[in-house]
mmCIF file of C-alpha atoms in Angstrom:
data_model
loop_
_atom_site.group_PDB
_atom_site.id
_atom_site.type_symbol
_atom_site.label_atom_id
_atom_site.label_comp_id
_atom_site.label_asym_id
_atom_site.label_seq_id
_atom_site.Cartn_x
_atom_site.Cartn_y
_atom_site.Cartn_z
ATOM 1 C CA THR A 1 0.000 0.000 0.000
ATOM 2 C CA ASP A 2 1.318 3.424 -0.910
ATOM 3 C CA GLY A 3 1.233 6.100 1.753
ATOM 4 C CA THR A 4 3.300 8.331 3.994
ATOM 5 C CA GLY A 5 5.345 6.988 6.886
ATOM 6 C CA THR A 6 3.694 4.164 8.804
ATOM 7 C CA ALA A 7 0.652 4.213 6.493
ATOM 8 C CA ALA A 8 2.749 2.509 3.765
ATOM 9 C CA ARG A 9 2.815 -1.302 3.659
ATOM 10 C CA PHE A 10 5.319 -3.630 1.994
ATOM 11 C CA ARG A 11 5.287 -7.298 0.897
ATOM 12 C CA GLY A 12 8.687 -8.897 1.380
ATOM 13 C CA ILE A 13 11.428 -6.272 1.011
ATOM 14 C CA SER A 14 14.331 -7.949 -0.791
ATOM 15 C CA GLY A 15 16.589 -5.020 -1.596
ATOM 16 C CA ILE A 16 17.132 -1.321 -0.994
ATOM 17 C CA THR A 17 19.336 1.352 -2.550
ATOM 18 C CA ASN A 18 19.418 5.111 -2.890
ATOM 19 C CA ASP A 19 20.344 7.722 -5.466
ATOM 20 C CA GLY A 20 21.601 10.241 -2.909
ATOM 21 C CA THR A 21 18.106 11.673 -2.417
ATOM 22 C CA ASP A 22 15.407 8.996 -2.537
ATOM 23 C CA LEU A 23 15.317 5.357 -1.454
ATOM 24 C CA PHE A 24 14.276 2.574 -3.830
ATOM 25 C CA VAL A 25 12.907 -0.691 -2.439
ATOM 26 C CA VAL A 26 12.361 -4.031 -4.173
ATOM 27 C CA GLU A 27 9.338 -5.997 -2.982
ATOM 28 C CA SER A 28 9.695 -9.667 -3.871
ATOM 29 C CA GLY A 29 6.207 -10.495 -2.554
ATOM 30 C CA GLY A 30 4.639 -7.505 -4.278
ATOM 31 C CA HIS A 31 6.569 -8.053 -7.545
ATOM 32 C CA ARG A 32 7.386 -4.337 -7.773
ATOM 33 C CA VAL A 33 9.840 -1.519 -7.131
ATOM 34 C CA ARG A 34 8.846 1.362 -4.861
ATOM 35 C CA LYS A 35 10.249 4.816 -4.210
ATOM 36 C CA ILE A 36 10.480 6.479 -0.787
ATOM 37 C CA THR A 37 11.048 10.240 -0.784
ATOM 38 C CA THR A 38 12.863 12.174 1.933
ATOM 39 C CA ALA A 39 9.402 13.217 3.191
ATOM 40 C CA GLY A 40 8.555 9.525 3.739
ATOM 41 C CA VAL A 41 6.091 9.310 0.845
ATOM 42 C CA VAL A 42 6.011 5.784 -0.619
ATOM 43 C CA THR A 43 4.857 5.260 -4.219
ATOM 44 C CA ILE A 44 5.154 2.488 -6.801
ATOM 45 C CA LEU A 45 7.929 3.267 -9.295
ATOM 46 C CA ALA A 46 7.545 0.213 -11.528
ATOM 47 C CA ALA A 47 4.641 -2.292 -11.548
ATOM 48 C CA PRO A 48 0.866 -2.178 -11.317
ATOM 49 C CA LEU A 49 -1.056 -1.199 -8.183
ATOM 50 C CA THR A 50 -2.195 -4.790 -7.664
ATOM 51 C CA PRO A 51 0.774 -7.156 -7.154
ATOM 52 C CA THR A 52 0.883 -9.192 -10.366
ATOM 53 C CA PRO A 53 3.860 -11.440 -11.189
ATOM 54 C CA GLY A 54 4.941 -11.668 -14.804
ATOM 55 C CA TYR A 55 7.418 -10.397 -17.354
ATOM 56 C CA VAL A 56 6.758 -7.158 -19.224
ATOM 57 C CA ASP A 57 9.178 -4.372 -20.168
ATOM 58 C CA SER A 58 7.372 -1.126 -20.818
ATOM 59 C CA THR A 59 7.735 2.635 -21.023
ATOM 60 C CA THR A 60 4.584 2.850 -18.884
ATOM 61 C CA SER A 61 5.297 2.204 -15.196
ATOM 62 C CA GLY A 62 1.936 0.541 -14.461
ATOM 63 C CA SER A 63 2.382 -1.973 -17.306
ATOM 64 C CA VAL A 64 5.731 -3.308 -16.055
ATOM 65 C CA ARG A 65 5.798 -6.813 -14.569
ATOM 66 C CA PHE A 66 8.446 -8.513 -12.403
ATOM 67 C CA ASN A 67 8.401 -11.968 -10.866
ATOM 68 C CA THR A 68 9.973 -12.076 -7.413
ATOM 69 C CA PRO A 69 12.639 -9.383 -7.873
ATOM 70 C CA ILE A 70 15.614 -9.667 -5.514
ATOM 71 C CA GLY A 71 18.296 -7.026 -5.182
ATOM 72 C CA ILE A 72 18.519 -3.494 -6.506
ATOM 73 C CA GLU A 73 21.473 -1.216 -7.254
ATOM 74 C CA TYR A 74 21.708 2.373 -8.473
ATOM 75 C CA ASP A 75 24.353 3.303 -11.038
ATOM 76 C CA SER A 76 25.099 7.020 -10.734
ATOM 77 C CA GLN A 77 26.871 7.095 -14.107
ATOM 78 C CA SER A 78 23.927 5.798 -16.152
ATOM 79 C CA GLN A 79 21.370 7.020 -13.573
ATOM 80 C CA LEU A 80 19.571 3.687 -13.912
ATOM 81 C CA LEU A 81 18.354 1.295 -11.247
ATOM 82 C CA TYR A 82 19.263 -2.369 -11.866
ATOM 83 C CA VAL A 83 17.062 -5.161 -10.500
ATOM 84 C CA GLY A 84 17.546 -8.929 -10.369
ATOM 85 C CA ASP A 85 14.251 -10.297 -11.757
ATOM 86 C CA THR A 86 14.730 -13.692 -10.126
ATOM 87 C CA VAL A 87 12.003 -15.970 -11.499
ATOM 88 C CA ASN A 88 12.331 -14.400 -14.974
ATOM 89 C CA ASN A 89 16.127 -15.074 -14.976
ATOM 90 C CA ARG A 90 16.975 -11.529 -16.050
ATOM 91 C CA VAL A 91 18.744 -8.353 -14.975
ATOM 92 C CA ARG A 92 16.486 -5.394 -15.725
ATOM 93 C CA SER A 93 16.998 -1.650 -15.577
ATOM 94 C CA ILE A 94 14.551 0.992 -14.474
ATOM 95 C CA ASN A 95 14.675 4.595 -15.577
ATOM 96 C CA ARG A 96 13.871 6.736 -12.550
ATOM 97 C CA ASN A 97 13.677 9.937 -14.592
ATOM 98 C CA SER A 98 11.993 10.091 -17.987
ATOM 99 C CA PRO A 99 9.692 8.284 -18.348
ATOM 100 C CA PRO A 100 9.861 7.279 -14.677
ATOM 101 C CA GLY A 101 9.420 3.573 -14.066
ATOM 102 C CA SER A 102 10.112 2.466 -17.641
ATOM 103 C CA THR A 103 12.043 -0.808 -17.799
ATOM 104 C CA SER A 104 14.358 -2.675 -20.155
ATOM 105 C CA THR A 105 15.883 -6.145 -20.051
ATOM 106 C CA HIS A 106 19.647 -5.997 -20.445
ATOM 107 C CA ALA A 107 20.831 -9.476 -19.542
ATOM 108 C CA GLY A 108 19.093 -12.798 -19.403
ATOM 109 C CA SER A 109 16.534 -14.834 -21.236
ATOM 110 C CA ALA A 110 14.070 -17.580 -20.445
ATOM 111 C CA SER A 111 14.979 -19.567 -23.558
ATOM 112 C CA THR A 112 18.784 -20.003 -23.717
ATOM 113 C CA PRO A 113 20.132 -21.918 -20.708
ATOM 114 C CA VAL A 114 23.805 -21.786 -19.788
ATOM 115 C CA ASP A 115 25.735 -23.633 -17.077
ATOM 116 C CA GLY A 116 26.724 -20.856 -14.712
ATOM 117 C CA VAL A 117 27.202 -17.264 -15.679
ATOM 118 C CA VAL A 118 30.902 -16.432 -15.505
ATOM 119 C CA GLY A 119 32.363 -15.523 -18.893
ATOM 120 C CA GLY A 120 30.668 -15.455 -22.265
ATOM 121 C CA LEU A 121 27.586 -13.712 -20.932
ATOM 122 C CA SER A 122 25.301 -12.197 -23.532
ATOM 123 C CA SER A 123 21.935 -10.486 -23.458
ATOM 124 C CA SER A 124 20.348 -13.821 -24.401
ATOM 125 C CA SER A 125 22.046 -15.908 -21.679
ATOM 126 C CA ILE A 126 19.793 -17.315 -19.005
ATOM 127 C CA LEU A 127 20.577 -16.172 -15.479
ATOM 128 C CA PRO A 128 18.934 -18.926 -13.426
ATOM 129 C CA GLY A 129 17.377 -17.526 -10.273
ATOM 130 C CA VAL A 130 19.383 -14.306 -10.542
ATOM 131 C CA SER A 131 19.582 -11.941 -7.601
ATOM 132 C CA LEU A 132 21.524 -8.697 -7.701
ATOM 133 C CA ARG A 133 24.152 -8.394 -4.965
ATOM 134 C CA GLY A 134 26.089 -5.224 -5.743
ATOM 135 C CA LEU A 135 27.655 -2.774 -8.151
ATOM 136 C CA HIS A 136 31.444 -2.524 -8.314
ATOM 137 C CA ALA A 137 33.111 0.563 -9.768
ATOM 138 C CA ALA A 138 36.777 0.013 -10.615
ATOM 139 C CA ASN A 139 39.445 2.721 -10.660
ATOM 140 C CA ASP A 140 39.572 2.547 -14.469
ATOM 141 C CA GLY A 141 35.927 3.640 -14.697
ATOM 142 C CA THR A 142 34.462 0.242 -15.601
ATOM 143 C CA ARG A 143 31.463 -0.960 -13.627
ATOM 144 C CA GLN A 144 30.240 -4.476 -12.946
ATOM 145 C CA LEU A 145 26.996 -5.734 -11.494
ATOM 146 C CA ILE A 146 27.586 -8.523 -9.001
ATOM 147 C CA VAL A 147 24.937 -11.241 -9.331
ATOM 148 C CA GLU A 148 24.229 -14.554 -7.704
ATOM 149 C CA CYS A 149 22.472 -17.364 -9.570
ATOM 150 C CA THR A 150 21.228 -20.780 -8.542
ATOM 151 C CA THR A 151 23.797 -22.498 -10.825
ATOM 152 C CA ALA A 152 26.757 -20.249 -9.988
ATOM 153 C CA SER A 153 27.623 -18.945 -6.547
ATOM 154 C CA ALA A 154 28.777 -15.539 -7.801
ATOM 155 C CA ALA A 155 29.338 -13.853 -11.120
ATOM 156 C CA SER A 156 29.725 -10.402 -12.557
ATOM 157 C CA ILE A 157 28.280 -8.659 -15.573
ATOM 158 C CA ASP A 158 29.990 -5.670 -17.143
ATOM 159 C CA VAL A 159 27.644 -2.704 -16.875
ATOM 160 C CA ALA A 160 28.687 -1.890 -20.451
ATOM 161 C CA LEU A 161 26.753 -5.038 -21.383
ATOM 162 C CA VAL A 162 23.676 -3.999 -19.459
ATOM 163 C CA SER A 163 23.726 -0.290 -20.279
ATOM 164 C CA THR A 164 24.474 1.685 -23.396
ATOM 165 C CA GLY A 165 28.118 2.056 -22.397
ATOM 166 C CA SER A 166 28.639 5.811 -22.225
ATOM 167 C CA ASP A 167 25.394 6.748 -20.483
#
């Protein structure tokens, strides 16, 4: 339930990050991503009002569907939020600006299984049971998303693969 302060309700928080101003929370039980402002106002950033699992990328926030998202990271360089869409075996990004809540799939697929994830990862690789664990920024400016999958204990994905590179 959206609301301010204690009036807001959540279903299974499975990740939290911030962009320096607002907090962003992943709800695995609600299959959505929510935004909490500094005033304590909680709103849905990406997903419908009624918790509905599924897989839909969209430029319209209310049309987006996740299935048990786990883990969220904010990349200040691209200004995108990255979410591990666990049951859909994908890493997805959310634009928090324009249009807010629009999503894209940048890594993963339900149709091309691989054994593990380390090395050779492509946008069509399956990421079995993926959950996002972190974002690593190296001194040389490269960035990697740290993911965990059910078939590999830990792996990393170059953010250049999951973003447009220079954004």
